[in-house]
Amino acid sequence: MTQRLKRPNLSRRSFIRAVGGAALALPFYELAYRGLRSSFADVSGGARRLIVFYFPDGVAGPSADGSPSVWDPTGPERGFTLPEQLEALNPWKDHVVFLKGLSMGGTDSGSHPGGAKKLLTGVDGGNGESIDRFLARTAGAGAPHRHLFLGAMANQNSASGDKHISYLSPGTTAPPEDKPWQAFERIFGKKPDGSGGGGSGDDTDASIIDAVLGDLSDLRGKLGDTEKSKLDLHLEGLREVERRIKGMAPMPTPGTCDMPRIDVAGIDDKNAYDPALFPKLLRAQTDLMVQAMACGLSQVGVLQCSMHTSELIMSRFPGTEMYDPGFDMRSHQASHYGPSHDKSKREYRDYLLQRRWFVSQFAYLLEQLKARPEGDGTMLDYSVVLLCSEVSDGNTHSHDNMPFLLAGRGGGTIVPGRLLNYSGRRHGDLLCSIAHSMGQRVAGYGQGSSGPLPGLLK
Amino acid sequence: MSFRAYFFSTVATATATSLLLLAACKAPTLEDQPTGPPTDEATVSAQGAALYNELCSVCHGHQGQGGTGPKLTDWQKGKDTLVQIIDERMPTGRPDKCKGACPEQVASYILSGFKKTTPTCGERSFSPGPRRLRLLSKREYRSTVATLLGWQPPQACPASTFGYAPGMRTLRSVHVAGSFNGWAKTVAAGGWPLTYQADKKLWTLTQQVPAGNHTYKLVLDETDWITDPANPNMQPDGFGGQNSVLNITCNGDAEDVTARLPQDARPEDFPFDNHAGVRVVTSVHVEEFRRTAQALADKSTADIKKLVPCDFAGGSAPACAERFVREFGQRTFRRPLRPEEVTRYKALLLGRKTFELGVKATIAALLQSPHFLYRSELGTASGSGTYRLDPYEVASALSYFLWGGPPDDALLAAAAAGQLGDAASIEKQARRLLQDPRSRDQVAAFTLYWLGADAVTSSAKSPTLFPGFTDSVRQAMTEETRRFAAHVAFDSTGRFDELLTADYSFLNDALAQIYGVTGVTGAQLRKQSYGGSSGRAGLLGHGSVLASYSHSDQTSPIRRGLFVRRRLLCQELPAPPPNAGGVPKVDPAATTRERFRQHTDNPFCNSCHKFIDNVGFGLERFDAIGALRDRENGKAIDASGDMNDREILGSDESAPYSSAAQLGQQLATSERARACFVRQALRFSRGYVEDVAADLCTLTQLQQRFAQSGYRITELLVALTTSPDFLYRK
């Protein structure tokens, strides 16, 4: 059953009125509104967007000495209780589906890199395209920016390869953008303080792109199969930029799109990896993601916090439960908390506090989505938001009973507020369900996937 | 005989035999078509041996005697079953590492009884790599646009030298006081002290002075203020006297034009920034290339007359446009433009409102063209599915390999003259390029990436424990490794072993303080001997390495041990199994070594950790920023270690050492380490990880040439360019 969505007034005039008639020259992202035809008739009434929120090094699950998981909620399908790691989601229970029992399979299941490779691809060794890239080029292909990959200190220490969870193609990851001010400028066409922006004012930009496209098409034609996927990707990128320049991008019905802003005061290239700035950076990236989507500029995004085996010194985050300026406690360090759930051990205590914090940042994301009206509900109603990490229990590096959470109503395809047990099923089935909710009815996703998770979608 | 003697004698025999074989045939030339390694039993088994030693020996033993995995010396279940098991399940946890021809090759070696055979490599036995378009890395892009647009990339400001000859006078102190240090009245207040050199009867100081216009005086005995007698530039000081004047122009803080470009992606097992496969242009790249090209075009057309070689007023515009497009286009694409490209860009230029705007648009477009952004390694068909790089492609391949930048006019002229198609002319150019200072930068960059020591720039360190570890120190450490590598390769013996055994490095005062070395003053790096007391030698003693492989507040024997295995020995260990268990209770009073006892006490953990911890522990005298220490938490540090199974994992060979310098010595003379260095250099040249089986012949030949040269780094680089692997693709 699809939801009927209210059609907001999309004329340029009403938009300008809404933002208070600022600036004579229209912001670049407004090109997205030009020549717009309502395209929600094209959407099958399902989820309009996917946001993946990743945090590293797993959660406190079952202990090595046999205590049960302290991550899983307890109780029946509805009316369940959340444990301390998930406490920040207590106000959000009705908006989240809590999933138990999903496995990523046994191959390489003792390792972080192995998990990071499988996480969004569903394939051992990362030999596949990740779900975000797949959806970006299918369900999300019409958006001006098909894919947003924003990181919080995810490129530190020359990170590369399987430290990044988004796979363009088998074995090929791409790094996220760690600098929100730079990503902001790219997406909105001007700096966060409002300066910059503006194109050539005439058709020069378009002519330049045409010349480049000419060269690329010639090369592509000449080479046939050689380097085909590389050039296809380049061509896709050029076409995406071409559409933005020529104002040709059609869009799904946007939610509220205020004057976008992010707070990056005091952060620049020089201190971009100071751990004390992490909370602020993550907040800026989250705000950027939500606002870009609110303006209909993208439909698929991944927020990557740090990377697996993270050296991120979380005890330096000011204003958080785990803050301790006198002692360095890193994410990966805390994850190896020992064989038992022993709160007298610093690692275990801090590990719980760290996970609570990541979950609270996920809650902030949900809050931002819920605060923006869309259709006859909110952005959250039309979204699928996935919380994930590359292992389940961080101490044992298990790939079973993975800590996936799904939030949002997916445009009516998801009924949240439930605790569901999918013991024995592969997580590729979850990725498959997500694809279905975005209108891509694939038969499965990744290895060992037999279809969508039964009972998850309507 | 001991395994080691057996191994070496076999290698020696293999070398002699294959040399003999090569000599028996006609001398190899680059013009010959590649066929890949031969498929005779001896070669297949040799390939199997290489793969086995790479993937299997760590668990099954170097002679199949068993270990954590079962023994394989008496396989009864037949070849097919063995091949199937390997294909489906081995190596354990990562079966994708041995697919295709690999299971058969490994099985062949196992069933031969682990017999060492000599591959019958001939002159055509190399496996050409795939035809590729190689995206410019950020570093290459930076270097390319600097050359193209004729401006200097950001350079560190040069140091200034101050000198004072006291004549008959005996002085206690001489210092520099000026606008750069608040006119400090005394050394304690920040004056820059000169040092007296008795042999020259001269007070001197070399100091980095920041960019700007400065005035200063020399201060004798902190009482007499005089102008610098060695400096003729003076100006009134406002008090009726004169100040000495020093104007420093340098652009050390100039904006990095590639700051917006995304980071260079790379797979986990490839250390460098120039991978040929996974670095692809996404829409983020397209947008950032667009902005960067626009900014560069704006910047470079500030002086249009300099850029455009002809008169473009009125009717001369079309002809001038064509000339500009051809000439500038050729420099941008690193080859002459094709007719359709000239037409395209000429139309773009002339279609703008003014010629200047047209030039700007054309430059912006050319810098976004795939012909600029990618280096072509496509080649032209030369029979049987093989392609040979054309002269312009060879020119670029040479310059980007040896300089990390675009070909110069001499290379392009050689390409235009149809040269660069044979080993002799390629070698001539390679040697010419190695004479140029740009190759020093390239060797420096290679070394930094090879070791992963570039991570020192962003690696977080505790400010409470290491307050002196400033950005300036990080930069100095990076520069130390770069200077050292270039010095060894070009100024000193040029040999690989010196990289690991050198009893000196390039230090400034801050680094010397961290390293515990006396007698170094000034901010400028200079060659300084260690004096043989710290146990520090070569690259393993560099802060860039030691700090990159540590945590923020403690060392990491695990990461350092893995660093040595992976980067210096090309050895890989299996992933920990699921439920490997947590670390033991942490006793904050114990040393790092004691805290990691669990790894050695528990035989299950020890089976792998003995290869890691025993190496990492040997570097424990150097703390998380590479500083020397004798005690940790009040306890004496035990910095002994064991560079075990250095040549092959699973050979149960012990090689104890008791200092980092000794560890360096063991690695410097290790055949495996030398072979690994060749592999790393091949990766750097090609842009992808080698295949020890398919590339067996190529690697054997390169390793031989490296050995014959006395393990000279620059000779290895030349050998890489004259290897047929350089010229052919498929």
Tab-separated table of N, CA, C and O in Angstrom, chain A residues 107-110 117 155-162 168 172 175 182 185-186 202-204 207-208 211-212 214-215 218 222-223 226-227 230 233-234 240-241 244-245 311 313 316 328 330 336 395-396, chain B residues 93-94 131-133 260 263 265-266 268 276 278 280-281 283 286-288 290-291 338 344-345 348 352-353 368-369 371 374 378 454 458-459 461-463 551-554 575-579 582-583:
chain	number	residue	atom	x	y	z
A	107	THR	N	33.328	-16.608	6.653
A	107	THR	CA	34.642	-16.316	6.070
A	107	THR	C	35.249	-15.073	6.716
A	107	THR	O	34.594	-14.049	6.817
A	108	ASP	N	36.512	-15.222	7.145
A	108	ASP	CA	37.228	-14.061	7.683
A	108	ASP	C	36.515	-13.455	8.880
A	108	ASP	O	36.610	-12.246	9.136
A	109	SER	N	35.781	-14.306	9.616
A	109	SER	CA	34.924	-13.740	10.651
A	109	SER	C	35.670	-13.437	11.948
A	109	SER	O	35.062	-13.120	12.937
A	110	GLY	N	36.989	-13.561	11.945
A	110	GLY	CA	37.720	-13.162	13.141
A	110	GLY	C	38.319	-11.787	12.993
A	110	GLY	O	39.135	-11.376	13.816
A	117	LYS	N	34.754	-5.309	4.825
A	117	LYS	CA	34.582	-5.624	3.410
A	117	LYS	C	33.182	-6.145	3.115
A	117	LYS	O	32.600	-5.863	2.077
A	155	ASN	N	39.723	9.502	7.076
A	155	ASN	CA	40.909	9.406	6.221
A	155	ASN	C	42.188	9.579	7.024
A	155	ASN	O	43.256	9.794	6.468
A	156	GLN	N	42.066	9.485	8.339
A	156	GLN	CA	43.239	9.707	9.187
A	156	GLN	C	44.269	8.607	8.990
A	156	GLN	O	43.919	7.484	8.631
A	157	ASN	N	45.545	8.935	9.255
A	157	ASN	CA	46.620	7.940	9.158
A	157	ASN	C	46.646	7.273	7.792
A	157	ASN	O	46.857	6.060	7.697
A	158	SER	N	46.432	8.062	6.761
A	158	SER	CA	46.478	7.552	5.386
A	158	SER	C	45.576	6.340	5.177
A	158	SER	O	45.956	5.390	4.508
A	159	ALA	N	44.399	6.381	5.763
A	159	ALA	CA	43.471	5.250	5.637
A	159	ALA	C	43.091	5.018	4.190
A	159	ALA	O	42.933	5.953	3.420
A	160	SER	N	42.962	3.776	3.846
A	160	SER	CA	42.530	3.465	2.494
A	160	SER	C	42.052	2.027	2.446
A	160	SER	O	41.977	1.365	3.470
A	161	GLY	N	41.732	1.553	1.272
A	161	GLY	CA	41.333	0.155	1.123
A	161	GLY	C	40.125	-0.164	1.976
A	161	GLY	O	39.148	0.580	1.987
A	162	ASP	N	40.204	-1.274	2.724
A	162	ASP	CA	39.024	-1.725	3.459
A	162	ASP	C	38.686	-0.884	4.688
A	162	ASP	O	37.734	-1.185	5.401
A	168	LEU	N	32.734	0.877	-4.841
A	168	LEU	CA	32.267	1.271	-6.173
A	168	LEU	C	32.062	0.055	-7.061
A	168	LEU	O	31.179	0.034	-7.915
A	172	THR	N	37.075	-2.296	-5.048
A	172	THR	CA	37.410	-0.880	-5.215
A	172	THR	C	36.599	0.012	-4.283
A	172	THR	O	35.408	0.208	-4.494
A	175	PRO	N	37.438	6.910	-0.967
A	175	PRO	CA	37.461	7.566	0.331
A	175	PRO	C	36.305	8.541	0.495
A	175	PRO	O	35.862	9.142	-0.474
A	182	GLN	N	34.334	21.735	2.708
A	182	GLN	CA	34.600	21.493	1.301
A	182	GLN	C	33.413	20.783	0.640
A	182	GLN	O	32.999	21.137	-0.467
A	185	GLU	N	30.600	23.188	0.066
A	185	GLU	CA	30.794	24.049	-1.104
A	185	GLU	C	30.486	23.295	-2.394
A	185	GLU	O	29.901	23.822	-3.321
A	186	ARG	N	30.870	22.045	-2.416
A	186	ARG	CA	30.629	21.238	-3.603
A	186	ARG	C	29.142	21.012	-3.812
A	186	ARG	O	28.646	21.062	-4.920
A	202	ASP	N	27.511	32.745	-18.185
A	202	ASP	CA	27.051	32.478	-19.559
A	202	ASP	C	27.184	30.972	-19.793
A	202	ASP	O	27.194	30.200	-18.847
A	203	ASP	N	27.316	30.599	-21.035
A	203	ASP	CA	27.339	29.156	-21.307
A	203	ASP	C	28.755	28.583	-21.317
A	203	ASP	O	28.966	27.476	-21.828
A	204	THR	N	29.725	29.341	-20.775
A	204	THR	CA	31.112	28.839	-20.830
A	204	THR	C	31.260	27.528	-20.077
A	204	THR	O	31.868	26.587	-20.574
A	207	SER	N	29.964	24.820	-22.119
A	207	SER	CA	30.814	24.510	-23.273
A	207	SER	C	32.057	23.746	-22.864
A	207	SER	O	32.522	22.873	-23.595
A	208	ILE	N	32.590	24.102	-21.712
A	208	ILE	CA	33.777	23.384	-21.231
A	208	ILE	C	33.439	21.920	-20.991
A	208	ILE	O	34.149	21.016	-21.434
A	211	ALA	N	33.194	20.009	-24.165
A	211	ALA	CA	34.486	19.650	-24.764
A	211	ALA	C	35.072	18.426	-24.060
A	211	ALA	O	35.569	17.493	-24.696
A	212	VAL	N	34.999	18.445	-22.744
A	212	VAL	CA	35.545	17.324	-21.972
A	212	VAL	C	34.772	16.039	-22.264
A	212	VAL	O	35.361	14.967	-22.441
A	214	GLY	N	33.272	15.409	-24.952
A	214	GLY	CA	33.673	14.992	-26.298
A	214	GLY	C	34.919	14.123	-26.244
A	214	GLY	O	34.963	13.033	-26.827
A	215	ASP	N	35.919	14.591	-25.527
A	215	ASP	CA	37.160	13.817	-25.405
A	215	ASP	C	36.894	12.456	-24.777
A	215	ASP	O	37.422	11.432	-25.212
A	218	ASP	N	34.967	10.040	-27.090
A	218	ASP	CA	35.865	9.525	-28.130
A	218	ASP	C	36.731	8.402	-27.570
A	218	ASP	O	36.867	7.343	-28.188
A	222	LYS	N	36.709	4.432	-28.532
A	222	LYS	CA	37.901	3.809	-29.129
A	222	LYS	C	38.346	2.568	-28.367
A	222	LYS	O	38.888	1.630	-28.932
A	223	LEU	N	38.141	2.590	-27.052
A	223	LEU	CA	38.715	1.527	-26.224
A	223	LEU	C	37.827	0.302	-26.081
A	223	LEU	O	38.296	-0.748	-25.646
A	226	THR	N	38.275	-2.192	-22.957
A	226	THR	CA	39.432	-1.849	-22.136
A	226	THR	C	39.121	-0.665	-21.233
A	226	THR	O	38.669	0.375	-21.714
A	227	GLU	N	39.329	-0.849	-19.971
A	227	GLU	CA	39.094	0.218	-18.992
A	227	GLU	C	37.669	0.756	-19.062
A	227	GLU	O	37.413	1.926	-18.732
A	230	LYS	N	36.074	1.963	-15.678
A	230	LYS	CA	36.699	3.201	-15.204
A	230	LYS	C	36.130	4.401	-15.970
A	230	LYS	O	35.761	5.433	-15.395
A	233	LEU	N	32.415	5.157	-15.278
A	233	LEU	CA	32.241	5.885	-14.020
A	233	LEU	C	32.565	7.361	-14.213
A	233	LEU	O	31.854	8.247	-13.746
A	234	HIS	N	33.654	7.622	-14.926
A	234	HIS	CA	34.067	8.996	-15.204
A	234	HIS	C	32.979	9.703	-16.007
A	234	HIS	O	32.610	10.854	-15.727
A	240	GLU	N	26.666	13.831	-14.468
A	240	GLU	CA	26.043	14.359	-13.255
A	240	GLU	C	26.370	15.845	-13.114
A	240	GLU	O	25.486	16.668	-12.846
A	241	VAL	N	27.647	16.178	-13.317
A	241	VAL	CA	28.048	17.586	-13.211
A	241	VAL	C	27.412	18.401	-14.336
A	241	VAL	O	26.970	19.535	-14.142
A	244	ARG	N	23.963	19.331	-13.446
A	244	ARG	CA	23.906	20.401	-12.459
A	244	ARG	C	24.176	21.745	-13.117
A	244	ARG	O	23.524	22.742	-12.841
A	245	ILE	N	25.178	21.753	-14.006
A	245	ILE	CA	25.535	23.018	-14.657
A	245	ILE	C	24.400	23.523	-15.538
A	245	ILE	O	24.086	24.703	-15.568
A	311	GLU	N	41.867	4.250	15.891
A	311	GLU	CA	42.779	4.901	16.845
A	311	GLU	C	42.168	6.173	17.426
A	311	GLU	O	42.830	6.915	18.149
A	313	ILE	N	40.766	8.785	19.605
A	313	ILE	CA	40.871	8.902	21.057
A	313	ILE	C	39.579	9.510	21.586
A	313	ILE	O	39.456	10.727	21.766
A	316	ARG	N	38.869	12.034	24.464
A	316	ARG	CA	39.134	13.462	24.330
A	316	ARG	C	37.909	14.248	23.862
A	316	ARG	O	38.010	15.452	23.621
A	328	ASP	N	44.159	8.560	27.632
A	328	ASP	CA	43.762	8.273	26.254
A	328	ASP	C	43.089	6.906	26.172
A	328	ASP	O	43.725	5.884	26.454
A	330	ARG	N	41.189	4.765	23.281
A	330	ARG	CA	40.822	4.736	21.874
A	330	ARG	C	39.698	3.723	21.645
A	330	ARG	O	39.472	2.835	22.458
A	336	HIS	N	38.590	-4.172	22.962
A	336	HIS	CA	39.173	-5.412	23.506
A	336	HIS	C	39.139	-5.344	25.017
A	336	HIS	O	40.159	-5.181	25.691
A	395	ASN	N	35.210	-7.508	21.034
A	395	ASN	CA	36.295	-8.277	21.620
A	395	ASN	C	36.569	-9.557	20.854
A	395	ASN	O	37.713	-9.974	20.703
A	396	THR	N	35.534	-10.218	20.383
A	396	THR	CA	35.729	-11.490	19.683
A	396	THR	C	35.710	-11.332	18.163
A	396	THR	O	35.942	-12.301	17.454
B	93	GLY	N	40.414	-18.757	5.847
B	93	GLY	CA	39.842	-17.442	6.085
B	93	GLY	C	39.864	-16.532	4.866
B	93	GLY	O	39.078	-15.604	4.769
B	94	ARG	N	40.767	-16.771	3.932
B	94	ARG	CA	40.835	-15.922	2.741
B	94	ARG	C	41.052	-16.763	1.487
B	94	ARG	O	42.054	-16.608	0.780
B	131	ARG	N	46.455	-3.256	-20.214
B	131	ARG	CA	46.421	-1.907	-20.764
B	131	ARG	C	45.675	-1.030	-19.769
B	131	ARG	O	44.630	-1.422	-19.250
B	132	ARG	N	46.223	0.152	-19.531
B	132	ARG	CA	45.641	0.943	-18.458
B	132	ARG	C	45.607	2.425	-18.784
B	132	ARG	O	46.460	2.937	-19.499
B	133	LEU	N	44.644	3.062	-18.144
B	133	LEU	CA	44.667	4.523	-18.053
B	133	LEU	C	44.972	4.824	-16.594
B	133	LEU	O	44.238	4.391	-15.707
B	260	ARG	N	41.788	20.490	-2.664
B	260	ARG	CA	40.400	20.091	-2.800
B	260	ARG	C	40.244	18.671	-3.325
B	260	ARG	O	39.189	18.073	-3.189
B	263	GLN	N	41.443	12.320	-1.606
B	263	GLN	CA	42.592	11.489	-1.270
B	263	GLN	C	42.763	10.370	-2.296
B	263	GLN	O	41.787	9.857	-2.820
B	265	ALA	N	42.962	6.822	-3.344
B	265	ALA	CA	42.577	5.532	-2.780
B	265	ALA	C	43.661	4.501	-3.079
B	265	ALA	O	44.439	4.660	-4.010
B	266	ARG	N	43.743	3.478	-2.271
B	266	ARG	CA	44.640	2.369	-2.593
B	266	ARG	C	44.138	1.115	-1.880
B	266	ARG	O	43.537	1.210	-0.827
B	268	GLU	N	44.531	-2.332	0.405
B	268	GLU	CA	45.257	-2.488	1.672
B	268	GLU	C	46.698	-2.923	1.474
B	268	GLU	O	47.565	-2.558	2.259
B	276	ALA	N	47.057	1.881	-10.098
B	276	ALA	CA	46.559	2.057	-11.455
B	276	ALA	C	45.107	1.620	-11.618
B	276	ALA	O	44.467	1.973	-12.605
B	278	VAL	N	42.370	1.038	-8.714
B	278	VAL	CA	41.254	1.482	-7.877
B	278	VAL	C	41.099	2.995	-7.828
B	278	VAL	O	40.100	3.495	-7.330
B	280	VAL	N	39.870	5.843	-9.266
B	280	VAL	CA	38.946	6.133	-10.353
B	280	VAL	C	38.351	7.507	-10.143
B	280	VAL	O	38.370	8.053	-9.036
B	281	VAL	N	37.790	8.042	-11.224
B	281	VAL	CA	37.193	9.372	-11.170
B	281	VAL	C	35.711	9.246	-10.836
B	281	VAL	O	34.921	8.782	-11.645
B	283	SER	N	32.103	11.225	-9.259
B	283	SER	CA	31.529	12.544	-9.526
B	283	SER	C	32.122	13.594	-8.588
B	283	SER	O	32.211	14.772	-8.944
B	286	VAL	N	35.189	14.644	-10.380
B	286	VAL	CA	34.878	15.485	-11.536
B	286	VAL	C	34.641	16.922	-11.081
B	286	VAL	O	35.173	17.877	-11.650
B	287	GLU	N	33.846	17.063	-10.037
B	287	GLU	CA	33.525	18.407	-9.550
B	287	GLU	C	34.764	19.108	-9.026
B	287	GLU	O	34.985	20.286	-9.304
B	288	GLU	N	35.593	18.400	-8.289
B	288	GLU	CA	36.790	19.039	-7.731
B	288	GLU	C	37.846	19.291	-8.798
B	288	GLU	O	38.566	20.282	-8.741
B	290	ARG	N	37.065	20.098	-11.721
B	290	ARG	CA	36.499	21.260	-12.407
B	290	ARG	C	36.883	22.540	-11.682
B	290	ARG	O	37.358	23.506	-12.280
B	291	ARG	N	36.670	22.550	-10.359
B	291	ARG	CA	36.976	23.753	-9.586
B	291	ARG	C	38.468	24.055	-9.615
B	291	ARG	O	38.879	25.208	-9.723
B	338	ARG	N	45.240	15.308	-31.670
B	338	ARG	CA	44.640	14.782	-32.885
B	338	ARG	C	43.807	15.887	-33.533
B	338	ARG	O	43.365	16.813	-32.843
B	344	ARG	N	38.004	20.786	-31.687
B	344	ARG	CA	37.143	20.930	-30.506
B	344	ARG	C	37.583	22.098	-29.638
B	344	ARG	O	36.776	22.946	-29.240
B	345	TYR	N	38.871	22.156	-29.337
B	345	TYR	CA	39.333	23.184	-28.409
B	345	TYR	C	39.454	24.548	-29.061
B	345	TYR	O	39.256	25.576	-28.410
B	348	LEU	N	36.051	25.957	-28.902
B	348	LEU	CA	35.770	26.413	-27.544
B	348	LEU	C	36.395	27.789	-27.309
B	348	LEU	O	35.762	28.705	-26.786
B	352	ARG	N	34.158	32.115	-27.181
B	352	ARG	CA	33.946	32.940	-25.983
B	352	ARG	C	33.958	34.411	-26.369
B	352	ARG	O	34.357	34.790	-27.461
B	353	LYS	N	33.560	35.230	-25.421
B	353	LYS	CA	33.379	36.650	-25.736
B	353	LYS	C	34.679	37.329	-26.152
B	353	LYS	O	34.700	38.161	-27.039
B	368	GLN	N	40.748	19.333	-17.614
B	368	GLN	CA	39.725	18.380	-17.186
B	368	GLN	C	39.606	17.212	-18.150
B	368	GLN	O	38.862	16.266	-17.890
B	369	SER	N	40.319	17.322	-19.266
B	369	SER	CA	40.215	16.271	-20.269
B	369	SER	C	40.816	14.973	-19.751
B	369	SER	O	41.812	14.980	-19.022
B	371	HIS	N	42.565	13.099	-21.353
B	371	HIS	CA	43.908	12.976	-21.916
B	371	HIS	C	44.946	13.678	-21.056
B	371	HIS	O	46.133	13.406	-21.172
B	374	TYR	N	44.517	11.295	-17.208
B	374	TYR	CA	45.038	9.927	-17.221
B	374	TYR	C	46.351	9.866	-17.986
B	374	TYR	O	46.505	10.503	-19.022
B	378	LEU	N	48.165	2.417	-22.905
B	378	LEU	CA	47.335	1.561	-23.742
B	378	LEU	C	48.131	0.874	-24.824
B	378	LEU	O	47.865	-0.250	-25.205
B	454	ASP	N	54.308	8.262	6.088
B	454	ASP	CA	53.602	9.532	5.871
B	454	ASP	C	52.505	9.718	6.920
B	454	ASP	O	51.998	10.816	7.113
B	458	SER	N	49.494	12.830	10.511
B	458	SER	CA	48.174	12.947	11.118
B	458	SER	C	47.977	12.039	12.326
B	458	SER	O	46.915	12.021	12.932
B	459	SER	N	49.009	11.296	12.709
B	459	SER	CA	48.865	10.350	13.820
B	459	SER	C	48.720	11.098	15.146
B	459	SER	O	49.592	11.866	15.524
B	461	LYS	N	48.851	12.105	18.939
B	461	LYS	CA	49.718	11.810	20.084
B	461	LYS	C	49.231	12.581	21.304
B	461	LYS	O	48.701	13.681	21.170
B	462	SER	N	49.432	12.000	22.465
B	462	SER	CA	48.977	12.639	23.699
B	462	SER	C	49.784	13.901	23.995
B	462	SER	O	50.994	13.819	24.164
B	463	PRO	N	49.114	15.043	24.088
B	463	PRO	CA	49.867	16.270	24.362
B	463	PRO	C	50.432	16.308	25.780
B	463	PRO	O	51.408	17.006	26.042
B	551	HIS	N	50.688	3.962	19.185
B	551	HIS	CA	49.424	4.593	19.579
B	551	HIS	C	49.702	6.004	20.065
B	551	HIS	O	50.832	6.469	20.037
B	552	SER	N	48.666	6.652	20.545
B	552	SER	CA	48.830	8.038	20.974
B	552	SER	C	49.617	8.140	22.279
B	552	SER	O	50.249	9.149	22.542
B	553	ASP	N	49.567	7.100	23.096
B	553	ASP	CA	50.174	7.219	24.423
B	553	ASP	C	51.099	6.048	24.757
B	553	ASP	O	51.607	5.971	25.859
B	554	GLN	N	51.306	5.161	23.837
B	554	GLN	CA	52.175	4.011	24.090
B	554	GLN	C	52.646	3.463	22.752
B	554	GLN	O	52.083	3.774	21.707
B	575	ALA	N	44.666	-13.768	9.328
B	575	ALA	CA	43.857	-12.969	10.242
B	575	ALA	C	43.618	-13.757	11.518
B	575	ALA	O	43.657	-14.979	11.499
B	576	PRO	N	43.388	-13.061	12.622
B	576	PRO	CA	43.070	-13.813	13.842
B	576	PRO	C	41.780	-14.594	13.644
B	576	PRO	O	40.893	-14.146	12.920
B	577	PRO	N	41.659	-15.760	14.238
B	577	PRO	CA	40.431	-16.538	14.077
B	577	PRO	C	39.313	-15.905	14.901
B	577	PRO	O	39.582	-15.104	15.783
B	578	PRO	N	38.075	-16.277	14.609
B	578	PRO	CA	36.994	-15.728	15.440
B	578	PRO	C	37.169	-16.192	16.878
B	578	PRO	O	37.772	-17.227	17.129
B	579	ASN	N	36.682	-15.408	17.810
B	579	ASN	CA	36.845	-15.730	19.225
B	579	ASN	C	38.295	-15.900	19.616
B	579	ASN	O	38.633	-16.779	20.403
B	582	GLY	N	40.084	-11.909	24.233
B	582	GLY	CA	40.491	-10.547	24.517
B	582	GLY	C	41.908	-10.480	25.055
B	582	GLY	O	42.585	-11.490	25.195
B	583	VAL	N	42.357	-9.282	25.315
B	583	VAL	CA	43.679	-9.119	25.910
B	583	VAL	C	43.557	-9.360	27.408
B	583	VAL	O	42.475	-9.196	27.979
